[in-house]
Tab-separated table of C-alpha atoms in Angstrom:
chain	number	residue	atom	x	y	z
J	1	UNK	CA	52.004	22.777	0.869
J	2	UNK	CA	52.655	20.876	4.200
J	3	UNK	CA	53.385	21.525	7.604
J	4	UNK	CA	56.034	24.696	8.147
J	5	UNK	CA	59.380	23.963	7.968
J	6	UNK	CA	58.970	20.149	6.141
J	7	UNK	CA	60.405	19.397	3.166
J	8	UNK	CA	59.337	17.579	0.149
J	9	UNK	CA	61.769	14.916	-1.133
J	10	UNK	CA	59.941	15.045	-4.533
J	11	UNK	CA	56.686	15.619	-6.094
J	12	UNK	CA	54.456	13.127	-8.002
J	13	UNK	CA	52.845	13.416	-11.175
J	14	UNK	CA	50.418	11.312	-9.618
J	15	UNK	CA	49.770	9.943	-5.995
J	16	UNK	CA	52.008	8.671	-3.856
J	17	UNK	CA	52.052	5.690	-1.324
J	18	UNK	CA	53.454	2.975	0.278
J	19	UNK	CA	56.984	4.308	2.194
J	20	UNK	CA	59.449	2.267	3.189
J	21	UNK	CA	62.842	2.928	4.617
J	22	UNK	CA	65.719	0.957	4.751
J	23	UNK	CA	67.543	0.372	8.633
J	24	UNK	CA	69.782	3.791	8.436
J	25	UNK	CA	67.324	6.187	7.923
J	26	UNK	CA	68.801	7.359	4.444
J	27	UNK	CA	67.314	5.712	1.539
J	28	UNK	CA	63.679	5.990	1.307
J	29	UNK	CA	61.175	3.976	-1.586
J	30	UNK	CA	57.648	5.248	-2.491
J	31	UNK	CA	55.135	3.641	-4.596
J	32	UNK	CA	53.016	5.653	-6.981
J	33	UNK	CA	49.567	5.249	-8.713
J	34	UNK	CA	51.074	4.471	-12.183
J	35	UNK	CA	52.508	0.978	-10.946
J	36	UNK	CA	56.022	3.168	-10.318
J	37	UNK	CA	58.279	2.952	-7.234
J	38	UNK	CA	61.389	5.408	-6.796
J	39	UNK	CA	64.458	4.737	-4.058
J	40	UNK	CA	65.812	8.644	-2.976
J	41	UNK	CA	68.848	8.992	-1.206
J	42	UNK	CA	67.131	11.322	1.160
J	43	UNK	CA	70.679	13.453	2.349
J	44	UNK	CA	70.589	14.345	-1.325
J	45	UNK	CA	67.004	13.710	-2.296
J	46	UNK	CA	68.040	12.367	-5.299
J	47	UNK	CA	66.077	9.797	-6.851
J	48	UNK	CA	68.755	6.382	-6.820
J	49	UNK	CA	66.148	3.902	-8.433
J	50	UNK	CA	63.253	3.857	-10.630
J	51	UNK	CA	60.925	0.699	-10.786
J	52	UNK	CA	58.421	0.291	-12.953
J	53	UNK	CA	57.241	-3.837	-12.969
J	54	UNK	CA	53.641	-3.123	-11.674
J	55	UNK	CA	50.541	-2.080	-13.703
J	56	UNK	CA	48.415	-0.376	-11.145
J	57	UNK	CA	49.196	1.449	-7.610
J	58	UNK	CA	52.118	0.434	-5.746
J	59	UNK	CA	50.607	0.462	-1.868
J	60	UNK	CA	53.524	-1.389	-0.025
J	61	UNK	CA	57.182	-0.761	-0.188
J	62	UNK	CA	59.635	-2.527	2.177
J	63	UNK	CA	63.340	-3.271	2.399
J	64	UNK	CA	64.742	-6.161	3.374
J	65	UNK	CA	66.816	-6.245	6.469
J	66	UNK	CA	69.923	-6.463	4.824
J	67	UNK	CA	69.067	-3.704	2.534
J	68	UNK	CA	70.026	-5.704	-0.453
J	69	UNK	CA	66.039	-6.340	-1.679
J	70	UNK	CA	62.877	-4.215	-2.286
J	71	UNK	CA	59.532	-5.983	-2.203
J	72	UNK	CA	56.696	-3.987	-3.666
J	73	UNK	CA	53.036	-5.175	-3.320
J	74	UNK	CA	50.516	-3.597	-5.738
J	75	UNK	CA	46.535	-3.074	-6.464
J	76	UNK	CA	47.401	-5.428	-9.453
J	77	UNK	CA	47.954	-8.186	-6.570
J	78	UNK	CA	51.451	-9.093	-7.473
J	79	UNK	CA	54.483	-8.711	-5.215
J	80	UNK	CA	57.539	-8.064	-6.951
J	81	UNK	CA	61.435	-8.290	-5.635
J	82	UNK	CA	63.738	-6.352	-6.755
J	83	UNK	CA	67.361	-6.602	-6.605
J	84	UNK	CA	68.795	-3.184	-5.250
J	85	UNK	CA	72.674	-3.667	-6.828
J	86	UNK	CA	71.920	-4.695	-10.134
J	87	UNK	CA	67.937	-2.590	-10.091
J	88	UNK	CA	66.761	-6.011	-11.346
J	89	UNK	CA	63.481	-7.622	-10.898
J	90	UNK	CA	64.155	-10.736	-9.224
J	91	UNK	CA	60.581	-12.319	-9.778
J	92	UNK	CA	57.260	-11.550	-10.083
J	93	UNK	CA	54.559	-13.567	-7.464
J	94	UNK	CA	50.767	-13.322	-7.781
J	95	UNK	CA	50.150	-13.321	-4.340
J	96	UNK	CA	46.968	-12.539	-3.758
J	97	UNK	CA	43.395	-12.433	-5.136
J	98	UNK	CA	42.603	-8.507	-4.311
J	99	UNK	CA	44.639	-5.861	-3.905
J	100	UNK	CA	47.856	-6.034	-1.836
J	101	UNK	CA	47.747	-3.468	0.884
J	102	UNK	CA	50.760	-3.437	3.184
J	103	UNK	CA	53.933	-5.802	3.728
J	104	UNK	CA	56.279	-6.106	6.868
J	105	UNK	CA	59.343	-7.873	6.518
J	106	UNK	CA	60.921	-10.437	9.239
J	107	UNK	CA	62.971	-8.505	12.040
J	108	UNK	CA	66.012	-10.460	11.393
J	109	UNK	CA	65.223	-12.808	8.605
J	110	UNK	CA	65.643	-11.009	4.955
J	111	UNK	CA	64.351	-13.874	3.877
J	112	UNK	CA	60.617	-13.930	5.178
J	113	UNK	CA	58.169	-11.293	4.590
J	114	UNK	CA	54.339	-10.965	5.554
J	115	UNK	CA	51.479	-9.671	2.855
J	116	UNK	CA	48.180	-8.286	3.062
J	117	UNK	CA	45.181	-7.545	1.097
J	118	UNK	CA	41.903	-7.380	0.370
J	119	UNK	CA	41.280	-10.656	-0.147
J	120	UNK	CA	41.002	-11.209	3.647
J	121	UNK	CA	44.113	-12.932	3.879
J	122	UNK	CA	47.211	-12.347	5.743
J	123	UNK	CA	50.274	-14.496	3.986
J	124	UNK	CA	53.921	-15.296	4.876
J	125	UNK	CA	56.593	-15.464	2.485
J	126	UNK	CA	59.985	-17.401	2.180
J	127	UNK	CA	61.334	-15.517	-0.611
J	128	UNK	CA	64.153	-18.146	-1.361
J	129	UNK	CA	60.777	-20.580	-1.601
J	130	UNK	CA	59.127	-17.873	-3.621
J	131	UNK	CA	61.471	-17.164	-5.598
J	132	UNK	CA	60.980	-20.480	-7.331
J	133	UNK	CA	57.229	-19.985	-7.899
J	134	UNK	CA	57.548	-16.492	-9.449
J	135	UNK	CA	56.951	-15.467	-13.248
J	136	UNK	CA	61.004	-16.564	-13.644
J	137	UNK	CA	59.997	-20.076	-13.384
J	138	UNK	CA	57.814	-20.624	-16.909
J	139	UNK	CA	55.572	-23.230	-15.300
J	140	UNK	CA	54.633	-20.539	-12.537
J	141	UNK	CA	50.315	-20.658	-12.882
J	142	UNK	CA	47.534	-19.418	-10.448
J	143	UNK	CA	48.921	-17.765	-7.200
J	144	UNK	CA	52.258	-18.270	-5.519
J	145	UNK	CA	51.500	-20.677	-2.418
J	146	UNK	CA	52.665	-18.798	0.543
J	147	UNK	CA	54.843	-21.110	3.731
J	148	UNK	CA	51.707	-19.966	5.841
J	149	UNK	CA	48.170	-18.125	5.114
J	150	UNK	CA	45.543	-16.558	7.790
J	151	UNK	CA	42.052	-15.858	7.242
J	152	UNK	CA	41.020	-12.479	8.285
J	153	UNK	CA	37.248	-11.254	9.295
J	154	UNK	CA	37.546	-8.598	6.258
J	155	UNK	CA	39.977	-6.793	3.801
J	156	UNK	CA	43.238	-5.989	5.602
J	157	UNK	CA	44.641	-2.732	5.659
J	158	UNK	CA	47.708	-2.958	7.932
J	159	UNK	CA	50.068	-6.219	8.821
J	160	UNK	CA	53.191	-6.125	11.243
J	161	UNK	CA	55.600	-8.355	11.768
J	162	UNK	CA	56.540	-8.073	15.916
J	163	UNK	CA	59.930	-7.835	17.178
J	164	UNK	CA	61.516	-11.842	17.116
J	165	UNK	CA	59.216	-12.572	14.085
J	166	UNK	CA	57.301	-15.264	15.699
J	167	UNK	CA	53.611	-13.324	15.640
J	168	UNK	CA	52.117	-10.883	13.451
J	169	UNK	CA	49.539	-8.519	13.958
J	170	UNK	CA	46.409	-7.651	11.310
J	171	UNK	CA	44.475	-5.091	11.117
J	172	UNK	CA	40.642	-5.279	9.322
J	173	UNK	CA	37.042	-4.119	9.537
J	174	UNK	CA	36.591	-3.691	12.810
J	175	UNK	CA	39.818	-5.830	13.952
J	176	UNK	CA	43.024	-6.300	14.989
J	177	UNK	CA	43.766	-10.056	15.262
């Protein structure tokens, strides 16, 4: 079911979360409760991509802003980039200490990305820094140490990078900081 007149780009065996859309409007990824994301061409709605690096939900999917990366965050608190050309996992980070809950990446930087979760933290990411710390690098231990973390009041559901980059918004419990 769903509104008249929608269509589905494809069902789930399980749930589905975590959208994201590159700039053109055409390719779409969606994270699933098994851990799985899938990239649709959505003219087609063929499925382009299938990722499967996590082990629990998927609850964030964002691409870069030169469409050449996908960053997944994940209820098994890892964020993961993947490679869209070569549908390689570029590295693994444990980012956070709870589950991740949503990601916004940098208006014009493909570079920087911000994370939140549960763990009352809001975290921003220089993936060419992160990159370094992630499960490619064999003496990669603990979490991944973010260019900049922000306390929050309680477990953060929602974080948004504002146009220019330079402040981000949070949302938690009972605020928006």
């Amino acid at each position: 079911g769903g509104p008249e007149g929608a269509k589905s780009v494809s069902r789930f065996k399980d749930v589905a979360y975590g959208v994201g859309f590159k700039k053109d409007g055409k390719v779409m990824a969606v994270g699933g409760q098994n851990g799985t994301v899938q990239v649709f061409d959505l003219g087609s709605r063929s499925i382009l991509r299938t990722f499967k690096s996590h082990t629990a939900a998927v609850r964030a999917t964002d691409f870069s802003t030169d469409s050449l990366r996908l960053l997944t965050g994940s209820d098994d608190s890892s964020l993961h980039c993947h490679d869209l050309p070569t549908s390689t996992l570029l590295f693994s980070l444990p980012a956070h200490s709870d589950y991740i809950r949503s990601q916004s990446p940098h208006p014009t930087s493909p570079h920087v990305w911000a994370t939140s979760s549960y763990d009352r933290t809001v975290k921003i990411w220089d993936l060419r820094v992160a990159a370094s710390r992630g499960s490619k690098n064999p003496q990669a231990g603990g979490l991944a140490r973010p260019v900049m973390a922000m306390q929050h009041c309680a477990g953060v559901e929602g974080v948004e990078m504002m146009a220019g980059g330079a402040m981000v918004a949070a949302a938690g419990g009972e605020e928006v900081r």
